[in-house]
mmCIF file of C-alpha atoms and ligand atoms in Angstrom:
data_model
loop_
_atom_site.group_PDB
_atom_site.id
_atom_site.type_symbol
_atom_site.label_atom_id
_atom_site.label_comp_id
_atom_site.label_asym_id
_atom_site.label_seq_id
_atom_site.Cartn_x
_atom_site.Cartn_y
_atom_site.Cartn_z
ATOM 1 C CA MET A 996 148.575 -94.363 125.171
ATOM 2 C CA GLN A 997 145.541 -95.871 123.426
ATOM 3 C CA GLN A 998 147.368 -99.152 123.383
ATOM 4 C CA PHE A 999 147.870 -98.896 127.151
ATOM 5 C CA PHE A 1000 144.120 -98.354 127.785
ATOM 6 C CA ARG A 1001 143.256 -101.289 125.507
ATOM 7 C CA VAL A 1002 145.578 -103.546 127.539
ATOM 8 C CA CYS A 1003 144.105 -102.288 130.822
ATOM 9 C CA THR A 1004 140.516 -102.898 129.636
ATOM 10 C CA LEU A 1005 141.421 -106.405 128.532
ATOM 11 C CA LEU A 1006 143.098 -107.083 131.883
ATOM 12 C CA VAL A 1007 140.001 -105.899 133.837
ATOM 13 C CA LEU A 1008 137.699 -107.955 131.596
ATOM 14 C CA GLY A 1009 139.931 -110.975 132.075
ATOM 15 C CA LEU A 1010 139.880 -110.564 135.848
ATOM 16 C CA ILE A 1011 136.046 -110.353 135.890
ATOM 17 C CA LEU A 1012 135.680 -113.434 133.677
ATOM 18 C CA THR A 1013 138.098 -115.523 135.750
ATOM 19 C CA SER A 1014 136.368 -114.559 139.001
ATOM 20 C CA LEU A 1015 132.830 -115.395 137.710
ATOM 21 C CA PRO A 1016 132.909 -119.097 138.649
ATOM 22 C CA TRP A 1017 134.007 -118.110 142.161
ATOM 23 C CA LEU A 1018 131.176 -115.554 142.395
ATOM 24 C CA GLN A 1019 128.675 -118.151 141.185
ATOM 25 C CA SER A 1020 129.795 -120.727 143.703
ATOM 26 C CA THR A 1021 129.545 -118.136 146.520
ATOM 27 C CA VAL A 1022 125.948 -117.335 145.504
ATOM 28 C CA ALA A 1023 125.101 -121.013 145.125
ATOM 29 C CA GLN A 1024 126.434 -121.788 148.578
ATOM 30 C CA ALA A 1025 124.745 -118.866 150.314
ATOM 31 C CA PRO A 1026 121.180 -120.134 150.739
ATOM 32 C CA PRO A 1027 121.992 -123.187 152.880
ATOM 33 C CA ASP A 1028 123.838 -120.895 155.329
ATOM 34 C CA ILE A 1029 120.947 -118.428 155.424
ATOM 35 C CA VAL A 1030 118.112 -120.900 155.837
ATOM 36 C CA SER A 1031 119.958 -123.383 157.988
ATOM 37 C CA GLU A 1032 117.565 -124.660 160.630
ATOM 38 C CA LYS A 1033 118.661 -126.418 163.738
ATOM 39 C CA PRO A 1034 116.468 -129.352 164.670
ATOM 40 C CA LEU A 1035 114.324 -128.655 167.755
ATOM 41 C CA SER A 1036 115.530 -130.099 171.027
ATOM 42 C CA LEU A 1037 113.195 -132.455 172.894
ATOM 43 C CA SER A 1038 112.254 -129.796 175.455
ATOM 44 C CA GLN A 1039 111.524 -127.279 172.680
ATOM 45 C CA MET A 1040 109.281 -129.801 170.954
ATOM 46 C CA GLN A 1041 107.449 -130.493 174.194
ATOM 47 C CA LYS A 1042 107.000 -126.762 174.726
ATOM 48 C CA GLU A 1043 105.598 -126.248 171.212
ATOM 49 C CA ASN A 1044 103.282 -129.194 171.677
ATOM 50 C CA ALA A 1045 101.981 -127.790 174.970
ATOM 51 C CA THR A 1046 101.300 -124.418 173.322
ATOM 52 C CA PHE A 1047 99.423 -126.186 170.539
ATOM 53 C CA LYS A 1048 97.372 -128.180 173.029
ATOM 54 C CA THR A 1049 96.515 -124.992 174.954
ATOM 55 C CA LYS A 1050 95.371 -123.334 171.751
ATOM 56 C CA VAL A 1051 93.208 -126.297 170.803
ATOM 57 C CA ALA A 1052 91.731 -126.540 174.295
ATOM 58 C CA ALA A 1053 90.910 -122.795 174.572
ATOM 59 C CA ALA A 1054 87.501 -122.399 176.173
ATOM 60 C CA PRO A 1055 84.886 -121.549 173.556
ATOM 61 C CA ILE A 1056 82.778 -118.430 173.297
ATOM 62 C CA TYR A 1057 79.215 -119.277 172.337
ATOM 63 C CA TYR A 1058 77.660 -116.938 169.809
ATOM 64 C CA ASN A 1059 74.675 -119.116 168.933
ATOM 65 C CA GLY A 1060 73.094 -122.489 169.525
ATOM 66 C CA PRO A 1061 72.598 -125.328 167.028
ATOM 67 C CA ARG A 1062 71.672 -124.104 163.546
ATOM 68 C CA THR A 1063 69.651 -127.253 162.935
ATOM 69 C CA ILE A 1064 66.908 -126.564 165.472
ATOM 70 C CA LYS A 1065 64.311 -123.801 165.233
ATOM 71 C CA LYS A 1066 65.114 -122.295 168.616
ATOM 72 C CA VAL A 1067 66.341 -118.809 169.515
ATOM 73 C CA ALA A 1068 67.172 -116.975 172.744
ATOM 74 C CA LEU A 1069 66.344 -113.406 173.770
ATOM 75 C CA THR A 1070 68.908 -111.870 176.122
ATOM 76 C CA PHE A 1071 68.786 -108.624 178.109
ATOM 77 C CA ASP A 1072 71.969 -107.024 179.468
ATOM 78 C CA ASP A 1073 72.970 -104.358 181.986
ATOM 79 C CA GLY A 1074 70.067 -104.571 184.471
ATOM 80 C CA PRO A 1075 68.368 -104.804 186.754
ATOM 81 C CA ASP A 1076 66.825 -101.341 187.032
ATOM 82 C CA ASN A 1077 63.369 -100.091 187.950
ATOM 83 C CA THR A 1078 62.388 -98.358 184.719
ATOM 84 C CA TYR A 1079 62.866 -100.818 181.870
ATOM 85 C CA THR A 1080 63.582 -104.199 183.465
ATOM 86 C CA SER A 1081 60.087 -104.286 184.970
ATOM 87 C CA GLN A 1082 58.478 -103.278 181.652
ATOM 88 C CA ILE A 1083 60.409 -105.988 179.817
ATOM 89 C CA LEU A 1084 59.415 -108.526 182.469
ATOM 90 C CA ASP A 1085 55.756 -107.463 181.988
ATOM 91 C CA VAL A 1086 55.958 -108.000 178.198
ATOM 92 C CA LEU A 1087 57.662 -111.394 178.609
ATOM 93 C CA LYS A 1088 54.955 -112.457 181.078
ATOM 94 C CA GLN A 1089 52.195 -111.307 178.744
ATOM 95 C CA TYR A 1090 53.604 -113.371 175.865
ATOM 96 C CA LYS A 1091 54.625 -116.312 178.072
ATOM 97 C CA VAL A 1092 58.263 -116.104 176.989
ATOM 98 C CA LYS A 1093 61.310 -116.971 179.109
ATOM 99 C CA SER A 1094 64.592 -115.182 178.488
ATOM 100 C CA THR A 1095 68.047 -114.616 179.968
ATOM 101 C CA PHE A 1096 69.087 -111.517 181.919
ATOM 102 C CA PHE A 1097 72.807 -110.732 182.107
ATOM 103 C CA VAL A 1098 72.972 -108.582 185.221
ATOM 104 C CA VAL A 1099 75.652 -106.153 186.368
ATOM 105 C CA GLY A 1100 76.799 -106.628 189.981
ATOM 106 C CA THR A 1101 76.633 -102.956 190.977
ATOM 107 C CA MET A 1102 73.018 -102.817 189.750
ATOM 108 C CA ALA A 1103 72.107 -106.064 191.527
ATOM 109 C CA ALA A 1104 73.685 -104.710 194.725
ATOM 110 C CA ASN A 1105 71.565 -101.547 194.622
ATOM 111 C CA ASN A 1106 68.760 -101.810 197.225
ATOM 112 C CA LYS A 1107 66.372 -100.043 194.861
ATOM 113 C CA TYR A 1108 66.669 -102.745 192.194
ATOM 114 C CA GLN A 1109 66.594 -105.880 194.300
ATOM 115 C CA ALA A 1110 62.854 -106.474 193.839
ATOM 116 C CA ASN A 1111 63.387 -106.688 190.064
ATOM 117 C CA LEU A 1112 66.491 -108.830 190.505
ATOM 118 C CA LYS A 1113 64.406 -111.318 192.453
ATOM 119 C CA ARG A 1114 61.502 -111.001 190.021
ATOM 120 C CA ILE A 1115 63.722 -112.163 187.114
ATOM 121 C CA VAL A 1116 64.133 -115.497 188.893
ATOM 122 C CA ILE A 1117 60.582 -115.659 190.314
ATOM 123 C CA ASP A 1118 59.146 -115.128 186.801
ATOM 124 C CA GLY A 1119 61.157 -118.127 185.553
ATOM 125 C CA HIS A 1120 63.869 -116.355 183.591
ATOM 126 C CA ILE A 1121 67.551 -117.165 183.768
ATOM 127 C CA ILE A 1122 69.920 -114.828 185.531
ATOM 128 C CA ALA A 1123 73.521 -114.638 184.301
ATOM 129 C CA ASN A 1124 76.733 -112.796 185.167
ATOM 130 C CA HIS A 1125 77.643 -109.609 183.257
ATOM 131 C CA SER A 1126 80.546 -108.541 185.554
ATOM 132 C CA TRP A 1127 80.512 -106.313 188.619
ATOM 133 C CA SER A 1128 81.279 -102.889 187.138
ATOM 134 C CA HIS A 1129 80.918 -103.316 183.361
ATOM 135 C CA LYS A 1130 84.652 -102.835 182.667
ATOM 136 C CA ASP A 1131 86.388 -104.150 179.559
ATOM 137 C CA LEU A 1132 87.654 -107.328 181.218
ATOM 138 C CA ALA A 1133 90.159 -108.097 178.447
ATOM 139 C CA LYS A 1134 92.171 -105.160 179.823
ATOM 140 C CA VAL A 1135 92.235 -106.004 183.537
ATOM 141 C CA SER A 1136 94.428 -108.268 185.685
ATOM 142 C CA THR A 1137 93.409 -111.831 186.506
ATOM 143 C CA THR A 1138 92.798 -110.715 190.099
ATOM 144 C CA THR A 1139 90.374 -108.029 188.928
ATOM 145 C CA LEU A 1140 88.694 -110.417 186.483
ATOM 146 C CA ASN A 1141 88.156 -112.937 189.290
ATOM 147 C CA ALA A 1142 86.761 -110.236 191.581
ATOM 148 C CA GLU A 1143 84.384 -108.982 188.858
ATOM 149 C CA LEU A 1144 82.969 -112.491 188.496
ATOM 150 C CA ASP A 1145 82.977 -113.477 192.182
ATOM 151 C CA LYS A 1146 81.423 -110.316 193.581
ATOM 152 C CA THR A 1147 78.565 -110.458 191.081
ATOM 153 C CA ASN A 1148 77.912 -114.115 191.816
ATOM 154 C CA ALA A 1149 77.972 -113.400 195.553
ATOM 155 C CA ILE A 1150 75.412 -110.589 195.407
ATOM 156 C CA VAL A 1151 73.084 -112.527 193.099
ATOM 157 C CA TYR A 1152 73.375 -115.574 195.361
ATOM 158 C CA LYS A 1153 72.569 -113.429 198.384
ATOM 159 C CA TYR A 1154 69.233 -112.313 196.932
ATOM 160 C CA THR A 1155 68.212 -115.198 194.679
ATOM 161 C CA LYS A 1156 70.151 -118.224 195.995
ATOM 162 C CA LYS A 1157 71.327 -118.924 192.437
ATOM 163 C CA LYS A 1158 74.983 -119.687 191.674
ATOM 164 C CA MET A 1159 75.375 -118.403 188.121
ATOM 165 C CA LYS A 1160 77.407 -120.360 185.571
ATOM 166 C CA ILE A 1161 76.721 -118.322 182.425
ATOM 167 C CA PHE A 1162 78.787 -115.209 181.783
ATOM 168 C CA ARG A 1163 78.777 -112.478 179.166
ATOM 169 C CA PRO A 1164 81.729 -110.070 179.121
ATOM 170 C CA PRO A 1165 80.883 -106.364 178.888
ATOM 171 C CA TYR A 1166 81.051 -105.188 175.242
ATOM 172 C CA GLY A 1167 81.441 -108.858 174.279
ATOM 173 C CA SER A 1168 85.150 -108.286 174.936
ATOM 174 C CA ALA A 1169 86.451 -111.774 175.735
ATOM 175 C CA LYS A 1170 89.918 -111.806 174.175
ATOM 176 C CA GLY A 1171 92.313 -113.803 176.331
ATOM 177 C CA ILE A 1172 89.960 -114.306 179.261
ATOM 178 C CA THR A 1173 87.806 -117.304 178.311
ATOM 179 C CA ASN A 1174 90.194 -119.876 179.809
ATOM 180 C CA GLN A 1175 90.289 -118.065 183.153
ATOM 181 C CA VAL A 1176 86.505 -117.626 183.034
ATOM 182 C CA ALA A 1177 86.098 -121.348 182.258
ATOM 183 C CA SER A 1178 88.491 -122.323 185.062
ATOM 184 C CA LYS A 1179 86.018 -120.672 187.439
ATOM 185 C CA GLY A 1180 83.188 -122.821 186.102
ATOM 186 C CA PHE A 1181 81.552 -120.331 183.724
ATOM 187 C CA ILE A 1182 80.732 -120.563 180.051
ATOM 188 C CA THR A 1183 81.098 -117.394 177.977
ATOM 189 C CA VAL A 1184 78.089 -116.445 175.889
ATOM 190 C CA ASN A 1185 78.008 -113.565 173.410
ATOM 191 C CA TRP A 1186 75.466 -113.180 170.579
ATOM 192 C CA ASP A 1187 75.003 -113.336 166.818
ATOM 193 C CA VAL A 1188 72.149 -110.833 166.459
ATOM 194 C CA ASP A 1189 72.788 -107.262 167.589
ATOM 195 C CA PRO A 1190 70.006 -104.789 166.798
ATOM 196 C CA ASN A 1191 72.012 -101.964 168.482
ATOM 197 C CA ASP A 1192 69.120 -101.135 170.804
ATOM 198 C CA TRP A 1193 71.578 -99.235 173.036
ATOM 199 C CA LYS A 1194 72.428 -96.720 170.314
ATOM 200 C CA LYS A 1195 71.184 -93.185 170.797
ATOM 201 C CA GLY A 1196 68.362 -92.349 168.405
ATOM 202 C CA ILE A 1197 67.633 -95.956 167.392
ATOM 203 C CA THR A 1198 63.948 -96.624 166.750
ATOM 204 C CA ALA A 1199 61.788 -99.661 167.543
ATOM 205 C CA ALA A 1200 61.290 -100.148 163.787
ATOM 206 C CA GLU A 1201 65.057 -100.345 163.222
ATOM 207 C CA ILE A 1202 65.488 -102.793 166.112
ATOM 208 C CA ILE A 1203 62.750 -105.026 164.673
ATOM 209 C CA ARG A 1204 64.202 -104.797 161.145
ATOM 210 C CA THR A 1205 67.627 -106.009 162.294
ATOM 211 C CA VAL A 1206 66.172 -108.870 164.315
ATOM 212 C CA LYS A 1207 64.094 -109.945 161.292
ATOM 213 C CA SER A 1208 67.026 -109.819 158.883
ATOM 214 C CA GLN A 1209 69.672 -111.472 161.100
ATOM 215 C CA THR A 1210 67.842 -114.102 163.145
ATOM 216 C CA LYS A 1211 68.202 -117.743 162.134
ATOM 217 C CA ASN A 1212 68.086 -121.132 163.870
ATOM 218 C CA GLY A 1213 70.079 -121.020 167.098
ATOM 219 C CA SER A 1214 70.405 -117.224 167.216
ATOM 220 C CA ILE A 1215 71.169 -115.402 170.437
ATOM 221 C CA ILE A 1216 69.615 -111.939 170.262
ATOM 222 C CA LEU A 1217 71.260 -109.124 172.235
ATOM 223 C CA MET A 1218 69.121 -106.426 173.833
ATOM 224 C CA HIS A 1219 69.380 -104.280 176.960
ATOM 225 C CA SER A 1220 67.088 -103.797 179.941
ATOM 226 C CA ALA A 1221 69.000 -100.891 181.526
ATOM 227 C CA GLY A 1222 72.030 -98.632 181.145
ATOM 228 C CA GLY A 1223 70.260 -95.863 179.223
ATOM 229 C CA SER A 1224 66.882 -95.226 177.619
ATOM 230 C CA ARG A 1225 65.443 -98.588 176.574
ATOM 231 C CA SER A 1226 61.959 -97.354 175.656
ATOM 232 C CA GLU A 1227 62.476 -98.410 172.010
ATOM 233 C CA THR A 1228 63.493 -101.900 173.168
ATOM 234 C CA VAL A 1229 60.305 -102.130 175.248
ATOM 235 C CA LYS A 1230 58.291 -100.890 172.266
ATOM 236 C CA ALA A 1231 59.928 -103.360 169.858
ATOM 237 C CA LEU A 1232 59.749 -106.416 172.093
ATOM 238 C CA PRO A 1233 56.089 -107.477 171.535
ATOM 239 C CA GLN A 1234 56.563 -107.313 167.755
ATOM 240 C CA ILE A 1235 59.846 -109.215 167.941
ATOM 241 C CA ILE A 1236 58.191 -112.001 169.955
ATOM 242 C CA LYS A 1237 55.198 -112.116 167.582
ATOM 243 C CA TYR A 1238 57.513 -112.230 164.547
ATOM 244 C CA LEU A 1239 59.694 -115.026 165.965
ATOM 245 C CA LYS A 1240 56.638 -117.095 166.897
ATOM 246 C CA SER A 1241 55.067 -116.514 163.457
ATOM 247 C CA LYS A 1242 58.241 -117.899 161.847
ATOM 248 C CA GLY A 1243 57.990 -121.046 163.954
ATOM 249 C CA TYR A 1244 60.828 -120.283 166.373
ATOM 250 C CA THR A 1245 60.608 -121.495 169.953
ATOM 251 C CA ILE A 1246 62.015 -118.823 172.255
ATOM 252 C CA VAL A 1247 64.147 -120.443 174.951
ATOM 253 C CA THR A 1248 66.648 -119.447 177.612
ATOM 254 C CA VAL A 1249 70.377 -119.543 176.818
ATOM 255 C CA ASP A 1250 70.986 -122.648 178.963
ATOM 256 C CA GLN A 1251 68.276 -124.497 177.045
ATOM 257 C CA LEU A 1252 69.593 -123.298 173.682
ATOM 258 C CA LEU A 1253 73.161 -124.419 174.445
ATOM 259 C CA ASN A 1254 72.201 -127.394 176.613
ATOM 260 C CA LYS A 1255 74.443 -126.133 179.421
ATOM 261 C CA PRO A 1256 73.493 -125.636 183.066
ATOM 262 C CA ALA A 1257 72.616 -122.064 184.059
ATOM 263 C CA TYR A 1258 73.455 -122.604 187.716
ATOM 264 C CA ALA A 1259 75.875 -124.597 189.820
ATOM 265 C CA ASN A 1260 73.082 -125.326 192.302
HETATM 266 ZN ZN1 ZN B 633 76.604 -104.679 178.878
#
C-alpha cells in the first residue's frame, strides 16, 4: 500500500514538473493580450485633439491682477440696497477711492434701490453683473444661466445706460460655466482675499486682520454691500483704505486692475 502511495506521489510530482514550462509560457504570454492597445483611428485622434484644444482654450477666471504692480481692487457684492450701499459709497467718496460693485438683478430692479444703483455709476465706480437671483449658476441650465446674465444687464442698462462686461458668479461658483459666460462677452472675476464679512458675528477687527494678512500686489478683495448686516464692513472700510494706502497700494477698479473693459459701450 505504501508503495502505491509513493508511486502516486511521484506521478503527481512528475505531472506538475512537466507542466511547469507550459504554465510559464502561458503567464509570459498573458500581458500582451491584457494590455493590447488598438491604435486610434483618425477620427478618434481628431476628437481627442478637439477636446484638448477646448480644455486649453477654457475661458479664465480672474482671481487677481498682476503680482508685479502695487495695485489692488476693492469689490462689493450683492447690492444695491438703501442701508449699507449708501454708507459704503459715502466712505469711498470721503477717501476718494473708486471700487467695483457686483450687483444682483433683483436688487437693481427694486424701485427703492434705483437711486443707489445710479449713484454707483455717478460716483465713478464700476458696476458689474452678479446674476439676477443669486443662484448657484454651476447647477442651472444654459438657458437659465443666459437669462440670469441677460436680465441683470438689461435692468442695469435701463437705469444706468451701461452694458456690463464683468461678471462674478454667486458664491464664486463658476465650474463649467466660464466658456458660456465668455461666449456672451463677459469675463469672470472672483477674488483672492476673502475677509468673510458676510459671516454672522464677524467683527470689523477680524475683517481688517484678514485683509492685512492676505492682501498682496494685484489682490481682489471681496466684501459685501447688502444681503445681510454689513455694519462691520462699513466700520472696517476706512481702516482698510488707510492701511492699503499706507502700504503704498493704489486702489483701482477691477477693469483697471485686469486691463479689461468694464462695459461694452
Ligand atoms: Zn454674492
